[in-house]
Rosetta silent file (secondary structure, phi, psi, omega in degrees, C-alpha in Angstrom):
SEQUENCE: XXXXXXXXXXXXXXXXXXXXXXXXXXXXXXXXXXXXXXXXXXXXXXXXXXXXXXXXXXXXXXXXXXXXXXXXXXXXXXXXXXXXXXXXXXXXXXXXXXXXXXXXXXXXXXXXXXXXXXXXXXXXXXXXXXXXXXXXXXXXXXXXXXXXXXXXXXXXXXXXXXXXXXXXXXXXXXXXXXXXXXXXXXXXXXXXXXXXXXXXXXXXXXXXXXXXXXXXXXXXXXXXXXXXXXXXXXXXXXXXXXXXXXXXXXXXXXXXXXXXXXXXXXXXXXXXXXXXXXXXXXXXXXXXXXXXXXXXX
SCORE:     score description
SCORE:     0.000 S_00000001
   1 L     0.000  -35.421 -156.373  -15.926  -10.369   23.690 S_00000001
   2 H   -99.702  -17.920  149.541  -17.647  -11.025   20.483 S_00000001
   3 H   -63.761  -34.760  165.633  -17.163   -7.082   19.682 S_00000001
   4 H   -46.404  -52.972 -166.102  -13.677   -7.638   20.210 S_00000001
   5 H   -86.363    1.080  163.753  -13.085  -10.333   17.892 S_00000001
   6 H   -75.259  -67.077  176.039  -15.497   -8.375   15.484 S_00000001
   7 H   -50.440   -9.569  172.926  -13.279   -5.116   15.590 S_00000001
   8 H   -85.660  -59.474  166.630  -10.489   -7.464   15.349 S_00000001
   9 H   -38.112  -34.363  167.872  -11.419   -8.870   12.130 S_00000001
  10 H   -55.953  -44.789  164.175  -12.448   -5.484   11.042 S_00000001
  11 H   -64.934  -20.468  153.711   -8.624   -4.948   11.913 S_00000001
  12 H   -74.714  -31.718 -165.669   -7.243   -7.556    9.806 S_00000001
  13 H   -79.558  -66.712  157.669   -9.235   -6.593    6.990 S_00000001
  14 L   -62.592  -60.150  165.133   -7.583   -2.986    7.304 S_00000001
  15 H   -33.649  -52.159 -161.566   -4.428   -3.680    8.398 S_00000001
  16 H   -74.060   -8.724 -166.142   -3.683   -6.062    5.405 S_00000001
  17 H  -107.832  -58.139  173.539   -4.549   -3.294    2.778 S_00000001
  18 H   -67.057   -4.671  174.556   -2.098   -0.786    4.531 S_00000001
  19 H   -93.582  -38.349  171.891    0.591   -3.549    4.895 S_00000001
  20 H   -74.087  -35.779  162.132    0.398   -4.294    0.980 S_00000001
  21 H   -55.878  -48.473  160.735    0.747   -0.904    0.634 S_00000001
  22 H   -70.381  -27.991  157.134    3.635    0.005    2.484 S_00000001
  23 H    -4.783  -72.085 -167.466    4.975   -3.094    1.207 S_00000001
  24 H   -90.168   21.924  156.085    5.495   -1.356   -2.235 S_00000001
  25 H   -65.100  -56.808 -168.865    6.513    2.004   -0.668 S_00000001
  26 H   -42.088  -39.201  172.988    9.218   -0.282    0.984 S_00000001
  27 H   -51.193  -29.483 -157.261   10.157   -2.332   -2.239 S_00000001
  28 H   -91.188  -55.738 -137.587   10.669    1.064   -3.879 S_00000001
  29 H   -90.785  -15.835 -179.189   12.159    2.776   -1.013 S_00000001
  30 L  -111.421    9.674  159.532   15.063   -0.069   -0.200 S_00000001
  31 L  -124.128  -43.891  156.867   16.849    0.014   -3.836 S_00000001
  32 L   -73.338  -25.441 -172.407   16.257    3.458   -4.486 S_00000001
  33 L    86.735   18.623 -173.494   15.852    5.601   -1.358 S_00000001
  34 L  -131.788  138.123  177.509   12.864    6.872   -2.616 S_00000001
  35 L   -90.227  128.692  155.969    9.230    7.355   -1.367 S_00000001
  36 L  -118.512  141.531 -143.430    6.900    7.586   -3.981 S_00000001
  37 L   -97.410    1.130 -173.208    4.398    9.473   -2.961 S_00000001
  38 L   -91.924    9.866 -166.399    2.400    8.621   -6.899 S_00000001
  39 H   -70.066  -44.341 -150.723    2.073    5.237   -5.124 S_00000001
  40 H   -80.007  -42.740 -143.746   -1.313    6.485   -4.360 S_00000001
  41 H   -82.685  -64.811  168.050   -2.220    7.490   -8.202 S_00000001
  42 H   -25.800  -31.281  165.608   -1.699    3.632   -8.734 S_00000001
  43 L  -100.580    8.919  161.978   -4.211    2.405   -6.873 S_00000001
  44 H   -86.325  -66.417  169.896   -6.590    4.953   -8.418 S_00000001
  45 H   -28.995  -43.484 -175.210   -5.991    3.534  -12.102 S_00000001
  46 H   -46.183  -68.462 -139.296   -6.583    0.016  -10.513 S_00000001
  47 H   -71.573  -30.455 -165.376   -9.970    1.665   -9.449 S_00000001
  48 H   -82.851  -32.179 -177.625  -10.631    3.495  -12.820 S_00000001
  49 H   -74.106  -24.841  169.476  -10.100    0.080  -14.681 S_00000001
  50 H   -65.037  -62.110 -161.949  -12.546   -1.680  -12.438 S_00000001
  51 H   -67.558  -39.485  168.162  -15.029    0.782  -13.012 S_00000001
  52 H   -89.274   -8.817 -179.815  -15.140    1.190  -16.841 S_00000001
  53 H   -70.548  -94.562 -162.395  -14.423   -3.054  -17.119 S_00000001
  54 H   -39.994  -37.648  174.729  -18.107   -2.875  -15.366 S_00000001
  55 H   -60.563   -4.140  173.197  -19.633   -0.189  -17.498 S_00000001
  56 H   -85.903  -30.828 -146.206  -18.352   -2.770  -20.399 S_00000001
  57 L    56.508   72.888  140.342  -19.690   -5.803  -18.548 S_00000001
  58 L   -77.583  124.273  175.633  -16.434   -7.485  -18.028 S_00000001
  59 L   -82.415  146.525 -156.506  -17.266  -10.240  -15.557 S_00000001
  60 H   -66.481  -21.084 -180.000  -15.352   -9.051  -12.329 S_00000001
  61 H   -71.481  -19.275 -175.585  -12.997  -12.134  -12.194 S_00000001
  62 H   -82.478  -36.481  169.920  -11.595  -10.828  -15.263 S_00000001
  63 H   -53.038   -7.860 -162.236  -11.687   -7.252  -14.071 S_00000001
  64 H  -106.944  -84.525 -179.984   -9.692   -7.766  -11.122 S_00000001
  65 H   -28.859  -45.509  159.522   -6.638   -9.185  -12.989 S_00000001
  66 H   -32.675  -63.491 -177.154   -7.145   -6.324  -15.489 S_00000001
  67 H   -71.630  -45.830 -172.711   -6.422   -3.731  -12.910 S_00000001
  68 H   -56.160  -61.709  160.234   -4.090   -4.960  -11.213 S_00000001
  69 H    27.879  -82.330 -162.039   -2.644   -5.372  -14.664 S_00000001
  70 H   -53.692  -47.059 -170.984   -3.094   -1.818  -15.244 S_00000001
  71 H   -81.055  -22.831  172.440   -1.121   -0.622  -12.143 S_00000001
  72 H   -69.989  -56.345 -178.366    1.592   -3.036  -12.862 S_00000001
  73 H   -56.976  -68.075  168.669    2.416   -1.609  -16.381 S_00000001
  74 H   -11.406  -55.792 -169.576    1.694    2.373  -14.704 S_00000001
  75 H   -87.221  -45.405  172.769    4.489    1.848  -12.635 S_00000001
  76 H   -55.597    4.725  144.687    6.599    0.566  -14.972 S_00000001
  77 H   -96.616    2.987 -172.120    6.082    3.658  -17.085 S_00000001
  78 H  -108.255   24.586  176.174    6.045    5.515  -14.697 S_00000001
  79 H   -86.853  -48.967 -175.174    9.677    4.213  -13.398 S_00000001
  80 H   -62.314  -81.050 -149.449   10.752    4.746  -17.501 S_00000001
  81 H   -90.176    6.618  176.071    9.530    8.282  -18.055 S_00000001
  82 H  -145.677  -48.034  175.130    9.614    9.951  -14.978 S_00000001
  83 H   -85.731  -58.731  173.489   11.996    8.785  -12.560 S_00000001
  84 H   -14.757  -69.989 -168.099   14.711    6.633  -14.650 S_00000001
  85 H   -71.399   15.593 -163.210   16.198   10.049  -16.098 S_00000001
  86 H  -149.341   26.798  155.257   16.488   12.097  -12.205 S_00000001
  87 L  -103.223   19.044  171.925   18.191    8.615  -10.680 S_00000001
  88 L   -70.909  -46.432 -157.703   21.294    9.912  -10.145 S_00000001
  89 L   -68.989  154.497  175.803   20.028   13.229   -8.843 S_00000001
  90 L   -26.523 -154.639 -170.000   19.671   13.827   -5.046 S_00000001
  91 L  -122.715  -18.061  160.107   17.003   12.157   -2.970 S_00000001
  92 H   -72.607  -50.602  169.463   15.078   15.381   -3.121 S_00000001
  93 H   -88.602   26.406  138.217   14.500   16.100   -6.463 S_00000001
  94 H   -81.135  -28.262 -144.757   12.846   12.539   -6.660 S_00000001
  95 H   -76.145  -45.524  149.649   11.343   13.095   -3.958 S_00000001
  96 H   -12.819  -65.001 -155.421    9.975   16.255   -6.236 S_00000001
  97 H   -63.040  -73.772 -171.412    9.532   14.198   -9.333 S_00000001
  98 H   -40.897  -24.139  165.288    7.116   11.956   -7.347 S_00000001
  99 H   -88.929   -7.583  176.940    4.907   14.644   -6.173 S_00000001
 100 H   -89.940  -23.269 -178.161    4.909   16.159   -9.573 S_00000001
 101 H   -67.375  -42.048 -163.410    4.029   12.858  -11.143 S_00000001
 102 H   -45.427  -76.039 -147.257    1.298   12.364   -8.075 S_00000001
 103 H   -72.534  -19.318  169.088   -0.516   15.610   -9.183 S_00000001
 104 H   -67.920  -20.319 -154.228   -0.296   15.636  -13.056 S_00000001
 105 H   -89.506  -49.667 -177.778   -1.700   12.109  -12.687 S_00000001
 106 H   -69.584  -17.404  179.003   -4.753   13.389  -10.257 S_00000001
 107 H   -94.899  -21.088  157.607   -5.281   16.471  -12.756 S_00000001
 108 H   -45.112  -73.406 -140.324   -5.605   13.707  -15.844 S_00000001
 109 H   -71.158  -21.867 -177.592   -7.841   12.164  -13.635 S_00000001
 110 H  -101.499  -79.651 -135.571  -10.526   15.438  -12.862 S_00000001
 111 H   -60.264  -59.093 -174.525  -10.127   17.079  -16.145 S_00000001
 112 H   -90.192  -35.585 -178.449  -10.661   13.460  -18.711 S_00000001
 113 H   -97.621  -92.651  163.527  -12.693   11.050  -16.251 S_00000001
 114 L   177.226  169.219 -172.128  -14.315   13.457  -13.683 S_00000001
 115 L   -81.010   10.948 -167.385  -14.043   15.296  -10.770 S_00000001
 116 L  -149.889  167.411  172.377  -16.523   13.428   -8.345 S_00000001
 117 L   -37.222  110.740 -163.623  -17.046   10.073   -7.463 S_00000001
 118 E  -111.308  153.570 -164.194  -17.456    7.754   -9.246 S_00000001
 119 E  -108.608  141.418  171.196  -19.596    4.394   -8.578 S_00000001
 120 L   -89.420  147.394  165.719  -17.990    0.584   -9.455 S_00000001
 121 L   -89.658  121.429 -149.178  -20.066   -2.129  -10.056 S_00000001
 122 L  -131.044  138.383 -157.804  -19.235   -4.770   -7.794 S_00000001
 123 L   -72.646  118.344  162.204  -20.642   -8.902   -7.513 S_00000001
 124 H     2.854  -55.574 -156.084  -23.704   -9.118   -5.032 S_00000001
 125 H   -67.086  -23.987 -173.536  -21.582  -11.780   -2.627 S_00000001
 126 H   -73.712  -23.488 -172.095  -18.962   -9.008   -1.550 S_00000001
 127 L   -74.431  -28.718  175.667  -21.950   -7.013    0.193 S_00000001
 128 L   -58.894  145.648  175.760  -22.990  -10.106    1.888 S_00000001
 129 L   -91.080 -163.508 -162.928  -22.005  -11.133    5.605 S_00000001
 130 L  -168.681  100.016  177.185  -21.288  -14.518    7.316 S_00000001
 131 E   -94.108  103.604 -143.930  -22.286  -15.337   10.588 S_00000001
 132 E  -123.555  112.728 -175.528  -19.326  -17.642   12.546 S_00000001
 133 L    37.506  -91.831 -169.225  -20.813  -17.948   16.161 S_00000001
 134 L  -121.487   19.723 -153.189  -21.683  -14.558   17.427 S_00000001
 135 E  -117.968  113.505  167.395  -19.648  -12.919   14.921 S_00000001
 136 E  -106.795  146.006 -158.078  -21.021  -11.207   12.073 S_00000001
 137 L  -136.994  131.981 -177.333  -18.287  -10.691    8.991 S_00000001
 138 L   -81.768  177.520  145.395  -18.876   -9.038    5.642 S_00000001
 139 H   -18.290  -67.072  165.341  -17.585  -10.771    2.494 S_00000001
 140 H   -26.662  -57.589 -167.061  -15.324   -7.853    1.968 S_00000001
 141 H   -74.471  -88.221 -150.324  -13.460   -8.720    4.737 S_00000001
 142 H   -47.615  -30.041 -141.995  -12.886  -11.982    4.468 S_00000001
 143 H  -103.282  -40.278  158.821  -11.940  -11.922    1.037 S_00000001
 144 H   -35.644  -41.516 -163.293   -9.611   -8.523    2.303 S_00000001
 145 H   -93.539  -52.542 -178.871   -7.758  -10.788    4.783 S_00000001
 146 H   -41.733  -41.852  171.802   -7.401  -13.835    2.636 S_00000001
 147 H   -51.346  -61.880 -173.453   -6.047  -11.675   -0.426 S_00000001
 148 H   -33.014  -74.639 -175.777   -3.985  -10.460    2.033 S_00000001
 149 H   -66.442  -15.504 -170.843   -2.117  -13.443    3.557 S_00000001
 150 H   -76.977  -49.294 -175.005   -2.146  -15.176   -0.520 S_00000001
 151 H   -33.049  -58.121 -141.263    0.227  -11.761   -1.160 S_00000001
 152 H   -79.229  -44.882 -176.019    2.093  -12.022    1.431 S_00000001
 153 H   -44.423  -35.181 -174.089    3.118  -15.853    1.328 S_00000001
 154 H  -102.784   11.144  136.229    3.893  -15.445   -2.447 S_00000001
 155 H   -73.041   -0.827  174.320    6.031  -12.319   -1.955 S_00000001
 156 H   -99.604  -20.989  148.347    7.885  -14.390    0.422 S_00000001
 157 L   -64.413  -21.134  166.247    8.449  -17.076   -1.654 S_00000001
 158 H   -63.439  -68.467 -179.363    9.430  -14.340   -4.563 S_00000001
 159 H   -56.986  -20.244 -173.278   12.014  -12.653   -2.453 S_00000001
 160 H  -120.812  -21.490 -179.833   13.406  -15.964   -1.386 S_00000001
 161 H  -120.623  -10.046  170.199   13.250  -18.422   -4.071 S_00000001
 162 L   -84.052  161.972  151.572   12.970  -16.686   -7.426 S_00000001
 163 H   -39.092  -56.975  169.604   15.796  -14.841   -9.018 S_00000001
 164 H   -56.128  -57.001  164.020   14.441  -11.675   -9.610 S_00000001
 165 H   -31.954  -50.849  166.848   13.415  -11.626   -6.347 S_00000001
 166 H   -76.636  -30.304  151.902   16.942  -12.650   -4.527 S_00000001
 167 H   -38.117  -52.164 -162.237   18.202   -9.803   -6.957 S_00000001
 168 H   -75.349  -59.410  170.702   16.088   -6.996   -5.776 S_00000001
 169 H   -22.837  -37.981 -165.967   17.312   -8.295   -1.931 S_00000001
 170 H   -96.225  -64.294  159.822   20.789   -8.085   -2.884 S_00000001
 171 H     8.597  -65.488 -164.994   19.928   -4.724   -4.315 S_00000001
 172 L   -84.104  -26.299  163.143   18.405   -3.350   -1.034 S_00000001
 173 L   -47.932  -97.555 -153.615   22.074   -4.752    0.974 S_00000001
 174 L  -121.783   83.694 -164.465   24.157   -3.274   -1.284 S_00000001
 175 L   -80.769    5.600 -170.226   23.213   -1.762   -4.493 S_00000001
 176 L   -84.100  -34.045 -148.826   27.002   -0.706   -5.732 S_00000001
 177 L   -90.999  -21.787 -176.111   28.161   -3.962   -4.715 S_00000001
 178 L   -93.147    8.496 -156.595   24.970   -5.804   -6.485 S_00000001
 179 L  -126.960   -9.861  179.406   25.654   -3.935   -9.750 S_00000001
 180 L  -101.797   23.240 -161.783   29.350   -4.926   -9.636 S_00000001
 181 L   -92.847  -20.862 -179.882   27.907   -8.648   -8.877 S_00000001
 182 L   108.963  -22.408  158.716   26.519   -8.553  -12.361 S_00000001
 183 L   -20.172   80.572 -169.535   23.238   -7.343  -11.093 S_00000001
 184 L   -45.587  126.215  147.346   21.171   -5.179  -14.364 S_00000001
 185 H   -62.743  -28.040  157.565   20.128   -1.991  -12.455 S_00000001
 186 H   -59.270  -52.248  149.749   17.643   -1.250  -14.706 S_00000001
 187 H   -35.936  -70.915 -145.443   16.098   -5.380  -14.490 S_00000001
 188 H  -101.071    4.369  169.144   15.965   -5.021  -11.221 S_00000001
 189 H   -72.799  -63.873  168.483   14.793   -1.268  -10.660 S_00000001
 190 H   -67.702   -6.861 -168.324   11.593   -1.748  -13.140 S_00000001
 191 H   -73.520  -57.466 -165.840   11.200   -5.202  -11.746 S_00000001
 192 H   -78.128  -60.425  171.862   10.764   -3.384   -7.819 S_00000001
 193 H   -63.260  -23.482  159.960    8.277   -1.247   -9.648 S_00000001
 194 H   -69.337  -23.893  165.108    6.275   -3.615  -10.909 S_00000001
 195 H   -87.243    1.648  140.193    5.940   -5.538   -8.015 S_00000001
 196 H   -59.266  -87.940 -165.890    5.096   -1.904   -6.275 S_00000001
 197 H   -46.168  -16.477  169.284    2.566   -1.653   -8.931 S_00000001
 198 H   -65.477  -71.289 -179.419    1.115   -5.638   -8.029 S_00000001
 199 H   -50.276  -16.923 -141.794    0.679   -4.245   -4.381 S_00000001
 200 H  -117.687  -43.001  155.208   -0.608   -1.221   -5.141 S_00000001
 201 H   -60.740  -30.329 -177.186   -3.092   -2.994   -7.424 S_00000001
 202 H   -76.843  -30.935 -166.057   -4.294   -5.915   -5.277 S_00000001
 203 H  -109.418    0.269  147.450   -5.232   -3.306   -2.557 S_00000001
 204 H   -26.151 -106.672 -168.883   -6.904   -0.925   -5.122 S_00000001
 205 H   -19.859  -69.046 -154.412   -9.257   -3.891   -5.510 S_00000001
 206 H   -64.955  -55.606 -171.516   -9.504   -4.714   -1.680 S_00000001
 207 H   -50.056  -58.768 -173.037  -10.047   -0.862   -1.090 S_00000001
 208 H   -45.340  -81.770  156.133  -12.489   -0.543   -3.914 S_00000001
 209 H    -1.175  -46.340 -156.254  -14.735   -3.612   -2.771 S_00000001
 210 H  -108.715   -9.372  171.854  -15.278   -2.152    0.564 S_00000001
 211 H   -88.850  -38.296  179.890  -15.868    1.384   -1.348 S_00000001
 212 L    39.903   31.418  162.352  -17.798    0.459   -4.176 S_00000001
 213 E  -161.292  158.986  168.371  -16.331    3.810   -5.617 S_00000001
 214 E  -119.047  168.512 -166.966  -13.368    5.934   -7.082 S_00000001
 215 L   176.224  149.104 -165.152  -12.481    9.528   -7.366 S_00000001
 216 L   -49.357  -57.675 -148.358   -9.078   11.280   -8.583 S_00000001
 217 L  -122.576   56.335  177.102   -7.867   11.549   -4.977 S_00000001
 218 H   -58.993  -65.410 -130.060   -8.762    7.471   -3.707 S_00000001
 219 H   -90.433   -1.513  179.200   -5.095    6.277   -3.481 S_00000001
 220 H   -57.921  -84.499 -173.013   -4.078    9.636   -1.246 S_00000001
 221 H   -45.667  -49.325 -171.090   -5.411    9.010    2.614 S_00000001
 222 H   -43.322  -83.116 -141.373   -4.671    5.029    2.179 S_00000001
 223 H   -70.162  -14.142  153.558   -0.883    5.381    0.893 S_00000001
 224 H   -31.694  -62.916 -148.586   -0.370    8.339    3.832 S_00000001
 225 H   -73.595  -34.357  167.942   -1.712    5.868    6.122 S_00000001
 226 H   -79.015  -16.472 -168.068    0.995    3.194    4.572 S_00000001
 227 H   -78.952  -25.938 -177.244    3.840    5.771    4.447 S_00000001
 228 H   -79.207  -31.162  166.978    3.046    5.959    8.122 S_00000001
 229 H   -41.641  -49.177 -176.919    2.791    2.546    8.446 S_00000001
 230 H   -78.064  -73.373  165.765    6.436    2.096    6.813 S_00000001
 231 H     1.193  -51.027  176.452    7.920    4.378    9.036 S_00000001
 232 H   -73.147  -68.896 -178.957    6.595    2.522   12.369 S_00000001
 233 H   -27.247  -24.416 -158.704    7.893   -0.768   10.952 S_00000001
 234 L   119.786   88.997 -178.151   11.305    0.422    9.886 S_00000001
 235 L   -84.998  129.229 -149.533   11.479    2.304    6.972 S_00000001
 236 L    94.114    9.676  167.754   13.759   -0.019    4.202 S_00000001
 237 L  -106.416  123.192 -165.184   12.105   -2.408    5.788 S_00000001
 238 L   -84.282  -37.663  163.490   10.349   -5.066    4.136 S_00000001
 239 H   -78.724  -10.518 -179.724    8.765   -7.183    7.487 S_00000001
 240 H   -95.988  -15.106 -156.540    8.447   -4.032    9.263 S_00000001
 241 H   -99.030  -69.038  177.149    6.191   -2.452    6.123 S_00000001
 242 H   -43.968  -86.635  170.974    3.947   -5.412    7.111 S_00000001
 243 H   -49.585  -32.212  129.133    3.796   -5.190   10.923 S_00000001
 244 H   -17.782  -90.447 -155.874    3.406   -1.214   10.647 S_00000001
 245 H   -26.990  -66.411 -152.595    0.340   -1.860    8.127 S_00000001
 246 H   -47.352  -68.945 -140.819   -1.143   -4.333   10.892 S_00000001
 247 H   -51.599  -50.973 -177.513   -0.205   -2.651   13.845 S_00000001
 248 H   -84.569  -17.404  152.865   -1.970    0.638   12.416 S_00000001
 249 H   -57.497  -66.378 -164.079   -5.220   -1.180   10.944 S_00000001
 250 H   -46.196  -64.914 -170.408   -5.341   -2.236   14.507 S_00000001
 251 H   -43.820  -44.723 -144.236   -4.526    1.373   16.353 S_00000001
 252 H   -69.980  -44.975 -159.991   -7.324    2.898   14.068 S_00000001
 253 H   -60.831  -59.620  179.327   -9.980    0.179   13.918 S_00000001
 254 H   -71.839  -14.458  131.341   -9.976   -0.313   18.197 S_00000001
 255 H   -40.167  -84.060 -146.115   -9.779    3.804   18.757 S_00000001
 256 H   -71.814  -58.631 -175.995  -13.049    4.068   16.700 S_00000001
 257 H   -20.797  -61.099 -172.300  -14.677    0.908   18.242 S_00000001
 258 H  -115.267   40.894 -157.147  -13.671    1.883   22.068 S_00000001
 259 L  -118.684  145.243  151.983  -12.739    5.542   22.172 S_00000001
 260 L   -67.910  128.123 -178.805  -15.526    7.586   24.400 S_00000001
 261 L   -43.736  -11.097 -171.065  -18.001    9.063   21.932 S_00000001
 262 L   -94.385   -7.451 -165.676  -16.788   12.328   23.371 S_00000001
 263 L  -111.830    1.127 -158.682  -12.845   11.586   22.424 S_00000001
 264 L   -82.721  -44.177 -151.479  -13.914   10.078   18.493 S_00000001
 265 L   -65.234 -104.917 -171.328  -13.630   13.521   17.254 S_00000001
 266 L   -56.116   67.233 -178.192   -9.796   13.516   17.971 S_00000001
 267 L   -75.413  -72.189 -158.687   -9.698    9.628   16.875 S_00000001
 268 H   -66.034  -60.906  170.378   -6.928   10.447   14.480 S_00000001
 269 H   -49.006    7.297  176.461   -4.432   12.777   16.821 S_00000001
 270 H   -91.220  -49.057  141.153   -4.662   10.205   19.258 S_00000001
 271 H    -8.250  -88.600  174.561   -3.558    7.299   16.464 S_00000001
 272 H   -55.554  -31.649  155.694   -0.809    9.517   15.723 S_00000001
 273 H   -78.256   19.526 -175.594    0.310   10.041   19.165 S_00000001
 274 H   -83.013  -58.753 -151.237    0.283    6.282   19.324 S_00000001
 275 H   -75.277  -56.879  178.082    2.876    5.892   16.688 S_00000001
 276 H   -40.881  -33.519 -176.970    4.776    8.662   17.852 S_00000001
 277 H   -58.865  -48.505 -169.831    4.955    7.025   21.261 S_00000001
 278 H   -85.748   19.378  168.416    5.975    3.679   20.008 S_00000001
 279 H  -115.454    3.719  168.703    8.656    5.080   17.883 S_00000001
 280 H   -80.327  -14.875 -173.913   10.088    7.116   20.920 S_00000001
 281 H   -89.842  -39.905 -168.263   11.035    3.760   22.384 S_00000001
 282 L  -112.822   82.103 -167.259   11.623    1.634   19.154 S_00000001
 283 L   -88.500   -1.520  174.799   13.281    5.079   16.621 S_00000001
 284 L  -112.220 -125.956 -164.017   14.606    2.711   13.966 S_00000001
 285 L  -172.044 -165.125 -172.677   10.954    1.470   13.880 S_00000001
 286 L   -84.639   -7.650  177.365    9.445   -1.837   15.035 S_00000001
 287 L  -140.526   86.480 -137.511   11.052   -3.961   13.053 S_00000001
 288 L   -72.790  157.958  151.679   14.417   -1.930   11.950 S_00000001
 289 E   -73.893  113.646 -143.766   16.458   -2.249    8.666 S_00000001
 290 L   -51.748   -9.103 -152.630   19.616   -4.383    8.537 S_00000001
 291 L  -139.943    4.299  168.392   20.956   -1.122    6.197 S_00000001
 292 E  -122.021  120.177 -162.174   19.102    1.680    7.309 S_00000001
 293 L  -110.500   64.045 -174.236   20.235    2.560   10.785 S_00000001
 294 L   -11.865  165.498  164.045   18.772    5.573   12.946 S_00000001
 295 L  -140.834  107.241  174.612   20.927    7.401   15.347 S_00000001
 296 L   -69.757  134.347  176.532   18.974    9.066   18.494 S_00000001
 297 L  -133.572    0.000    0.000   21.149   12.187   19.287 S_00000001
């Protein structure tokens, strides 16, 4: 029992970092129609700003707000200068732009910082554990799930009681219909990236913590792992981005926990036949989009 509710917690910790992630795939992906697959480059700047803010000795509460910072302003340039002038164009040659943005951003990233790992300097107390009955819990974690749940409550209050926020909603309905509503498309286009780039920063930081390193191609396996994530929720889905994250912290974290030592080596096809399973039953995902509708043929 008390491995359970360890591997669960381990599962909360993970989950919540792929749920803020798909989060902003979702944010992106339900005004525009577009996956950005540079999602991932964001939470590497996050990681590069932590990492020279310690080689300055920037005390880390300030460093954390930096980076996120850092990821918020990224995507809003990289919403200006790389996508803005291709948002007319088909859903493909964004989908293009974003992988061209991904990889100029990861070859900046070998060629001027470096091509190997790099190590962050990170406050003592995140390495530390907690022992809660029989339960031992790192630092990490806790401070993973709590970031986690602070996110989500004040994107839900954002989305429901600010302006910007009830914009970008009405957006993701109906964006012809929100633009003849008086809706700026531009306001509320960089607006959905910057709040991409907030998620994208916060789980930098969470990833980074439990990594205590960065390297050109950090934000790649995570934001996979969320694109897969949006997809089981409901892709265009904003509560479905969230239960996806969980759901697939969960698959991964209990397969390596309880898997037979002889099955870990296919850990990950198994994961993925999970999702595949539960999306033959639920194909609009688990928690479907009022505006994006599958059709099983």
């Amino acid at each position: 029992m008390d491995l359970f509710l360890q591997q669960s917690a381990n599962a909360l910790a993970l989950g919540g970092t792929y749920a803020l992630l798909a989060l902003g795939l979702a944010v992106v992906f339900s005004i525009m129609g577009l996956i950005n697959f540079a999602h991932g480059e964001l939470m590497t700047i996050s990681g590069y700003t932590l990492m020279y803010c310690g080689l300055a000795g920037v005390p880390f509460v300030i460093s954390v707000p930096l980076a996120i910072c850092a990821a918020m302003l990224a995507a809003v340039a990289m919403e200006r200068i790389a996508f803005r002038p291709v948002r007319n164009a088909s859903g493909a040659t964004m989908l293009i732009t974003s992988f061209a943005v991904a990889m100029i951003l990861q070859v900046v990233f070998q060629n001027f910082i470096s091509a190997r790992s790099q190590a962050v300097l990170l406050p003592a107390f995140l390495s530390d554990s907690i022992v809660i009955g029989g339960l031992i819990i790192g630092v990490n974690k806790i401070v993973a799930i709590a970031a986690t749940v602070v996110m989500l409550v004040f994107l839900d209050r954002f989305m429901t009681k600010q302006k910007t926020g009830i914009a970008m909603r009405a957006a993701a309905e109906d964006f012809a219909v929100a633009r003849l509503m008086g809706i700026r498309a531009n306001t509320v286009i960089a607006g959905a990236f910057a709040l991409s780039g907030l998620l994208a920063g916060v789980a930098a930081v969470l990833w980074v913590s439990q990594r205590a390193s960065v390297d050109p191609l950090m934000g790649f396996t995570p934001v996979l792992k969320a694109f897969i994530a949006a997809i089981l929720g409901g892709l265009g889905s904003l509560r479905g981005a969230v239960v996806g994250g969980f759901v697939l912290g969960f698959i991964e974290v209990y397969l390596a926990a309880f898997l037979p030592p002889e099955l870990q080596e296919f850990r990950d096809p198994i994961g993925l036949g999970i999702v595949v399973l539960l999306l033959l039953f639920r194909p609009n995902g688990l928690v479907p989009s009022n505006v994006l509708k599958a059709v099983k043929v």
